Short mmCIF file of C-alpha atoms in Angstrom, two decimals:
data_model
loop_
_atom_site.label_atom_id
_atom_site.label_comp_id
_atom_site.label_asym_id
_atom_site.label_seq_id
_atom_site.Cartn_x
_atom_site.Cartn_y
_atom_site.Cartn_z
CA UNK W 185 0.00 0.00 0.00
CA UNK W 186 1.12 3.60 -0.51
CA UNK W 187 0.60 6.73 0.74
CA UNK W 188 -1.12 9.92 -0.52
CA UNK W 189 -2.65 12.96 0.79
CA UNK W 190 -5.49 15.16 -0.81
CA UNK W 191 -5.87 18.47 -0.99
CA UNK W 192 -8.65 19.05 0.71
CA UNK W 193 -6.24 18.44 3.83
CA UNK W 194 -4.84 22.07 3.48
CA UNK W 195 -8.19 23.33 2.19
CA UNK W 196 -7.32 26.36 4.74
CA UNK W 197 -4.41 27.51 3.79
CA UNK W 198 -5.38 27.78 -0.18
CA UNK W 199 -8.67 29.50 0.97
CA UNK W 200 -6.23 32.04 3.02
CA UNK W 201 -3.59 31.56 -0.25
CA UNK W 202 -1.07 30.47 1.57
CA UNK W 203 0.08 27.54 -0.02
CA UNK W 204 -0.65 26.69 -4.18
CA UNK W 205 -0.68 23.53 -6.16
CA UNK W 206 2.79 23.35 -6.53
CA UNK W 207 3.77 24.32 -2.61
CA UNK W 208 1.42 21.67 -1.92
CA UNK W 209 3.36 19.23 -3.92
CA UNK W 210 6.82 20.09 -2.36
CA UNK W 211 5.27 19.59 1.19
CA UNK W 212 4.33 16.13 0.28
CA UNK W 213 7.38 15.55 -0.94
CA UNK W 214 8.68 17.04 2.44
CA UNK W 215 6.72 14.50 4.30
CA UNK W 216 7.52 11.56 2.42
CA UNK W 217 4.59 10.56 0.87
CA UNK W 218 4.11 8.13 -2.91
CA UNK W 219 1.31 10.16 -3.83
CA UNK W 220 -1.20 13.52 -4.18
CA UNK W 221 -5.09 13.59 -4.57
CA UNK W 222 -5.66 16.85 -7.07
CA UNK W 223 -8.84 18.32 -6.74
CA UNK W 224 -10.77 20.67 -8.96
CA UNK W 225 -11.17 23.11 -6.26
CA UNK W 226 -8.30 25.13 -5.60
CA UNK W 227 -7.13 26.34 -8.78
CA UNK W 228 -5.17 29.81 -9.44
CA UNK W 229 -4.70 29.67 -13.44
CA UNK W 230 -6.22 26.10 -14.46
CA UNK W 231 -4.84 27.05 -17.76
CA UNK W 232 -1.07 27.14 -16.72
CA UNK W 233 -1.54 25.38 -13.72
CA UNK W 234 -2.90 21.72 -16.02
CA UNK W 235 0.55 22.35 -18.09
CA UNK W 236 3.07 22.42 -15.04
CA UNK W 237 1.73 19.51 -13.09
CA UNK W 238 3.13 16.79 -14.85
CA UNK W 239 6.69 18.12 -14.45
CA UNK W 240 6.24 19.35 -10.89
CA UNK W 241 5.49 15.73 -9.78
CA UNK W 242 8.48 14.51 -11.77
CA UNK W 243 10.84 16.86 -9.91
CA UNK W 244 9.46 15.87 -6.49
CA UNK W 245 9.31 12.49 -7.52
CA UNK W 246 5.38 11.79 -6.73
CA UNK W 247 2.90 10.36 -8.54
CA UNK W 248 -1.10 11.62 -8.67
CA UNK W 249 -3.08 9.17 -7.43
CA UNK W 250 -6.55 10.07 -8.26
CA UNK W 251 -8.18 13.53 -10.15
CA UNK W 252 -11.19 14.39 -7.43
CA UNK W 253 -14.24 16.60 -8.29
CA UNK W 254 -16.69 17.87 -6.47
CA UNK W 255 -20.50 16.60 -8.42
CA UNK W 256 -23.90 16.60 -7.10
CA UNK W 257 -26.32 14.60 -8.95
CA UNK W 258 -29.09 15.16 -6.79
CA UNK W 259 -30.69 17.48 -8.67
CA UNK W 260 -33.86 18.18 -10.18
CA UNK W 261 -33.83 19.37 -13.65
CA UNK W 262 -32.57 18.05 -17.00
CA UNK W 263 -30.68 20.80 -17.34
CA UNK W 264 -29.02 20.66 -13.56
CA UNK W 265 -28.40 17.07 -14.56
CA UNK W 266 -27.16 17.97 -17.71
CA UNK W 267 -24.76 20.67 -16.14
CA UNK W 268 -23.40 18.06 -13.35
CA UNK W 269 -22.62 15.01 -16.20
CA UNK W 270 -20.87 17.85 -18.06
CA UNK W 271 -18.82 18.99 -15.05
CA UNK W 272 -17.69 15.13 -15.00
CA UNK W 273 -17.19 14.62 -17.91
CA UNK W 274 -14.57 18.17 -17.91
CA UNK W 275 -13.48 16.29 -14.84
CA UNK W 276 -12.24 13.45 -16.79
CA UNK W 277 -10.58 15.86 -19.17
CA UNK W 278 -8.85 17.26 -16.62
CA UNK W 279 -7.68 14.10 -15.64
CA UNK W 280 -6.10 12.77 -19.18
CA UNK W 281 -4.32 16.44 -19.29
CA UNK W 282 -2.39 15.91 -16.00
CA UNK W 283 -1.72 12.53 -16.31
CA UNK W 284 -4.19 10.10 -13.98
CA UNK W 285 -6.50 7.67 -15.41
CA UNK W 286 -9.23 7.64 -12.03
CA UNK W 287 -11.44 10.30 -11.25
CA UNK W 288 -13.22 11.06 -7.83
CA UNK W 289 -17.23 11.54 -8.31
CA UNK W 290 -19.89 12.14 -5.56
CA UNK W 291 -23.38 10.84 -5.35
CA UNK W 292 -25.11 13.75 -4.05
CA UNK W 293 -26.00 15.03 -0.75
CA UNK W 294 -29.00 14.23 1.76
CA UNK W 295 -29.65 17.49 2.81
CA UNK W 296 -32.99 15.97 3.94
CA UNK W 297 -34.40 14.47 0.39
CA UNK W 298 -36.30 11.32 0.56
CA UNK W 299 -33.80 8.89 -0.62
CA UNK W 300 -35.65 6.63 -3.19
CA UNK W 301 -36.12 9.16 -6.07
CA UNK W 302 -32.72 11.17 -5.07
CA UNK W 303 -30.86 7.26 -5.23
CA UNK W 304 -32.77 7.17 -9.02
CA UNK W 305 -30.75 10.59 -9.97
CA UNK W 306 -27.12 9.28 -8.75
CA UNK W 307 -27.87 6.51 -11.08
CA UNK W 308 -29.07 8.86 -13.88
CA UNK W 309 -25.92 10.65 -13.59
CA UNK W 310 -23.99 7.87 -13.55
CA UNK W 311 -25.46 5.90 -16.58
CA UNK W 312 -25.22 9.35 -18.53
CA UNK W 313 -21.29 9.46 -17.67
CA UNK W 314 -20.58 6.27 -18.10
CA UNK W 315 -20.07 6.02 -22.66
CA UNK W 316 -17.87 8.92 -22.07
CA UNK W 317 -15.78 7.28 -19.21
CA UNK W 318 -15.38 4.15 -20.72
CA UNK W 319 -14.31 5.45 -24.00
CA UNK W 320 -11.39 7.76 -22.78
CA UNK W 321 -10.63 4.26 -19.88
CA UNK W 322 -10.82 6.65 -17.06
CA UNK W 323 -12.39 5.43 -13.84
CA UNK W 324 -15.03 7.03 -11.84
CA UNK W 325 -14.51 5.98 -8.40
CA UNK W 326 -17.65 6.79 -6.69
CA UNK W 327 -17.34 8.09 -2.90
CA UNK W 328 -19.40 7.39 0.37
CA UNK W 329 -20.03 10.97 0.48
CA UNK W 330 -22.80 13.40 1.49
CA UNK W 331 -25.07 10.37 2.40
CA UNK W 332 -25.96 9.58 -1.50
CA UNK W 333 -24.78 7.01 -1.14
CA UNK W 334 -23.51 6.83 2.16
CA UNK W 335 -23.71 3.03 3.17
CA UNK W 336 -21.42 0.29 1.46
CA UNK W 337 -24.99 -1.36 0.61
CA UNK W 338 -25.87 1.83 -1.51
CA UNK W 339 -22.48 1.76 -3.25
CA UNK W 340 -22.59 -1.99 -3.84
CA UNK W 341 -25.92 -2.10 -5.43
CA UNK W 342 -24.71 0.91 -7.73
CA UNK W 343 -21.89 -0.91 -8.76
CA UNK W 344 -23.00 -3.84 -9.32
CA UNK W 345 -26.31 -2.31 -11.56
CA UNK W 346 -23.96 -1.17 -14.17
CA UNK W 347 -21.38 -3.79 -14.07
CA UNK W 348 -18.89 -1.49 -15.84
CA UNK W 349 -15.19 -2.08 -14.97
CA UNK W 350 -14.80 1.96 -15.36
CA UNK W 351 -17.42 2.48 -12.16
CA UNK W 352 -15.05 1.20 -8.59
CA UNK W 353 -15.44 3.21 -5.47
CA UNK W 354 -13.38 5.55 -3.23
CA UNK W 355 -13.58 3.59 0.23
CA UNK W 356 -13.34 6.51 2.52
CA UNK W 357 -13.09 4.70 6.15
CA UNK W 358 -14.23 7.68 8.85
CA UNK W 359 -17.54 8.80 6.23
CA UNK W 360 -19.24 5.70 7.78
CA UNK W 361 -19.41 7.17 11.00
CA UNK W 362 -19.80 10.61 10.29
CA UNK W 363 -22.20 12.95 12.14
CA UNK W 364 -24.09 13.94 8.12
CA UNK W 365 -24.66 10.08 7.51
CA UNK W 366 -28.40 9.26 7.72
CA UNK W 367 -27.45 5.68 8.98
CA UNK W 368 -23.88 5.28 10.73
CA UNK W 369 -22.53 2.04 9.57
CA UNK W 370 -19.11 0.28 11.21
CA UNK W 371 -16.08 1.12 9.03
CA UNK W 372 -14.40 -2.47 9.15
CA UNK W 373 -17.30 -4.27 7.84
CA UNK W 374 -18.04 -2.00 5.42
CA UNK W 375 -14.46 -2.27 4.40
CA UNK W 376 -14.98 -6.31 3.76
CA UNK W 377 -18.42 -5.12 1.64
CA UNK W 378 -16.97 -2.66 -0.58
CA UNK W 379 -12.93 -4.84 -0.94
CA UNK W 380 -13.50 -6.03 -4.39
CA UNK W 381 -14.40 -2.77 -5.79
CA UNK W 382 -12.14 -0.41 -4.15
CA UNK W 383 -9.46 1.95 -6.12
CA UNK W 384 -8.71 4.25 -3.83
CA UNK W 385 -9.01 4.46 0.27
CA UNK W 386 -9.16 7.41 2.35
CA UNK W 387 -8.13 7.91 5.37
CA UNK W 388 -9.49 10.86 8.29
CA UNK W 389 -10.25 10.20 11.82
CA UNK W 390 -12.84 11.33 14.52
CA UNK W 391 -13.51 11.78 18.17
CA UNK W 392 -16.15 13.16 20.59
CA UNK W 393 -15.84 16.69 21.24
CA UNK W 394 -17.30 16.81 25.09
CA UNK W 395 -18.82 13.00 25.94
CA UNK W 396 -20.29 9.86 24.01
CA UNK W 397 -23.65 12.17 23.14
CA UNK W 398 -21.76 14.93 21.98
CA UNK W 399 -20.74 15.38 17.92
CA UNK W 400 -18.09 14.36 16.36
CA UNK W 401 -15.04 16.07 15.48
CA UNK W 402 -12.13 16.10 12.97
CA UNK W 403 -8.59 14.72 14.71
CA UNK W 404 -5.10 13.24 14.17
CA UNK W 405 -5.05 9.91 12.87
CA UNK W 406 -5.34 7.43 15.54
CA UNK W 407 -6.37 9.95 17.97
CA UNK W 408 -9.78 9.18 17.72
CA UNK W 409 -11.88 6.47 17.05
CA UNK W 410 -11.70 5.32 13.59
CA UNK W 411 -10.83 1.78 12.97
CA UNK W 412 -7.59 2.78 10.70
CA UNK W 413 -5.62 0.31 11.66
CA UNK W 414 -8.63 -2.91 11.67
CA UNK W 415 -9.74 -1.16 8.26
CA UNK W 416 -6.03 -1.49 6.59
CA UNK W 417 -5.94 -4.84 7.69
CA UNK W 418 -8.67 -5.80 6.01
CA UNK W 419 -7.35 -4.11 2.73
CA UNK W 420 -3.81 -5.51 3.29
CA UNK W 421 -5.35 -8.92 3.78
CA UNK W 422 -7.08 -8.63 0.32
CA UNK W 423 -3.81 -7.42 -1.34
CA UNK W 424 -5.11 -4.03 -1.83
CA UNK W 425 -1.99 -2.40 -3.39
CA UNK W 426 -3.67 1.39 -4.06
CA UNK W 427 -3.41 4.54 -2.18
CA UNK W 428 -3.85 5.52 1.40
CA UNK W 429 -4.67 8.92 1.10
CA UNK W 430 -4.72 10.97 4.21
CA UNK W 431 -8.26 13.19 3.51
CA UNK W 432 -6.82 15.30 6.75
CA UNK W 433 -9.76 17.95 8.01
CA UNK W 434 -8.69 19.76 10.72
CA UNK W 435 -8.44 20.03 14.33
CA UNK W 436 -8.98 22.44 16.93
CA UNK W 437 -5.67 21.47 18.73
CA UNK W 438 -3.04 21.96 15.84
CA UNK W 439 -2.39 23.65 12.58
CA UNK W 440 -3.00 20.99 9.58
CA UNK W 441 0.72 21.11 8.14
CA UNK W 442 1.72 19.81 11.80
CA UNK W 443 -1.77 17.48 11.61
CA UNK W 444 -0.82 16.28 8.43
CA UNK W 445 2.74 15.19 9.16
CA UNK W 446 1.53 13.40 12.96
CA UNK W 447 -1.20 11.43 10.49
CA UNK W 448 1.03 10.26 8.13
CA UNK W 449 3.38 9.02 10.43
CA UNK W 450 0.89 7.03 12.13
CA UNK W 451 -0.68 5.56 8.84
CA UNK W 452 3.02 4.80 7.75
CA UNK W 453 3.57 2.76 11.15
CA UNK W 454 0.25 1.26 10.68
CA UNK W 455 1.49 -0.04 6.94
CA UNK W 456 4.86 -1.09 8.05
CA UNK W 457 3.22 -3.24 11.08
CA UNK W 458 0.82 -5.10 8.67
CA UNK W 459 3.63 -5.86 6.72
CA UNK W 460 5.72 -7.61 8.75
CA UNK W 461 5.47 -12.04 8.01
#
């Protein structure tokens, strides 16, 4: 297994603009990761930015391991459907033009919505992307994201509908628990459900802000109380050989550079331990 981080992690400091696409880069080259998650997000000239990419991962010796966008297919007109296949297919695009061959989608979010006709729309969007995907061979790796879908059930039966081998998912381990999920599920067995089909894995962890009622909040890698290490194994065990991508969201007791480096540590101990003979 290797290891990765996303953007998202230092979300703050490009909102603030202190740090850009390619400072990211040489931080996780700092750090000592394999691997970056680009996302569509945090762009400051897409233009120039899409061109330099490809050589400032060969001069810090990284590799992108996924292209990640941002889609909602919950929506309710043609035309916001039409809008949101068209933002993944530009997403795929993007992906060809900076050199990775799996892209990132979302379902949608819950937000409330009754979940049998909302469920239909991720699967219209889907079936709409999925000629275009399969003829460029770039793989949408659908997330457990913003509740739609949120369970490994939900993401198993989408998968399996379509039976395309460009449609895998983005295992992300702490979204199981998380406080926006309409039905909390445990993150190792969901991990066994979703095995076969996963691409990519990330990794965040969580823990109670005041006591066991209270909500949850974002934390250092194995400070909390995320499975990380059980969830691995179970990955390991199935010769998962993909990224571990460190999807790092803050905490109230450190600055995310300094989060960042403590989580990555700890998921590099975790790796090395599982494997030893």
């Amino acid at each position: 297994m290797k290891t990765s981080v996303t953007m998202v992690s230092v979300g703050r400091y490009f909102e603030e603009n202190k740090i850009d696409i390619e400072g990211f880069i040489r931080f996780c080259r700092d750090i000592e990761v394999d691997g970056v998650d680009l996302c569509e997000y945090y762009w400051k000239d897409k233009k120039a930015e899409t061109k330099r990419i490809p050589l400032w991962l060969k001069e810090n010796n990284l590799a992108l391991s996924v292209f990640a966008i941002g889609n909602e297919f919950t929506v309710t007109t043609a035309m916001e459907m039409k809008k949101q296949v068209d933002y993944v297919k530009h997403g795929i695009d993007t992906a060809l033009r900076i050199g990775v061959d799996k892209v990132r989608i979302f379902g949608g979010y819950h937000y409330g919505k009754p979940r049998g006709g909302y469920m239909d729309k991720v699967e219209e969007g889907i079936e709409k992307c999925l000629p275009y995907t399969e003829k460029n061979q770039v793989t949408l790796a659908l997330e457990n994201h913003g509740d739609m879908p949120g369970t490994s059930k939900e993401i198993l039966e989408i998968i399996e509908k379509f039976k395309s081998p460009y449609l895998k998912c983005t295992l992300d381990i702490g979204n199981f628990i998380y406080d926006n999920m309409a039905e909390k599920e445990d993150p190792i067995s969901a991990t066994k459900n979703l095995v076969d089909y996963t691409i990519h894995c990330h990794v965040k962890d969580f823990r109670y802000s005041e006591n066991k009622n209270s909500k949850l909040e974002s934390c250092v890698i194995g400070e909390g109380i995320v499975p990380v290490k059980d969830c691995l194994k179970v990955l390991k065990d199935y010769n998962y050989k993909g990224y571990i991508s460190l999807e790092f969201e803050g905490s109230k007791t450190v600055d995310d550079l300094v989060g960042i480096k403590r989580s990555i540590q700890h998921i590099k101990k975790i790796i090395k331990r599982l494997s030893k003979p």
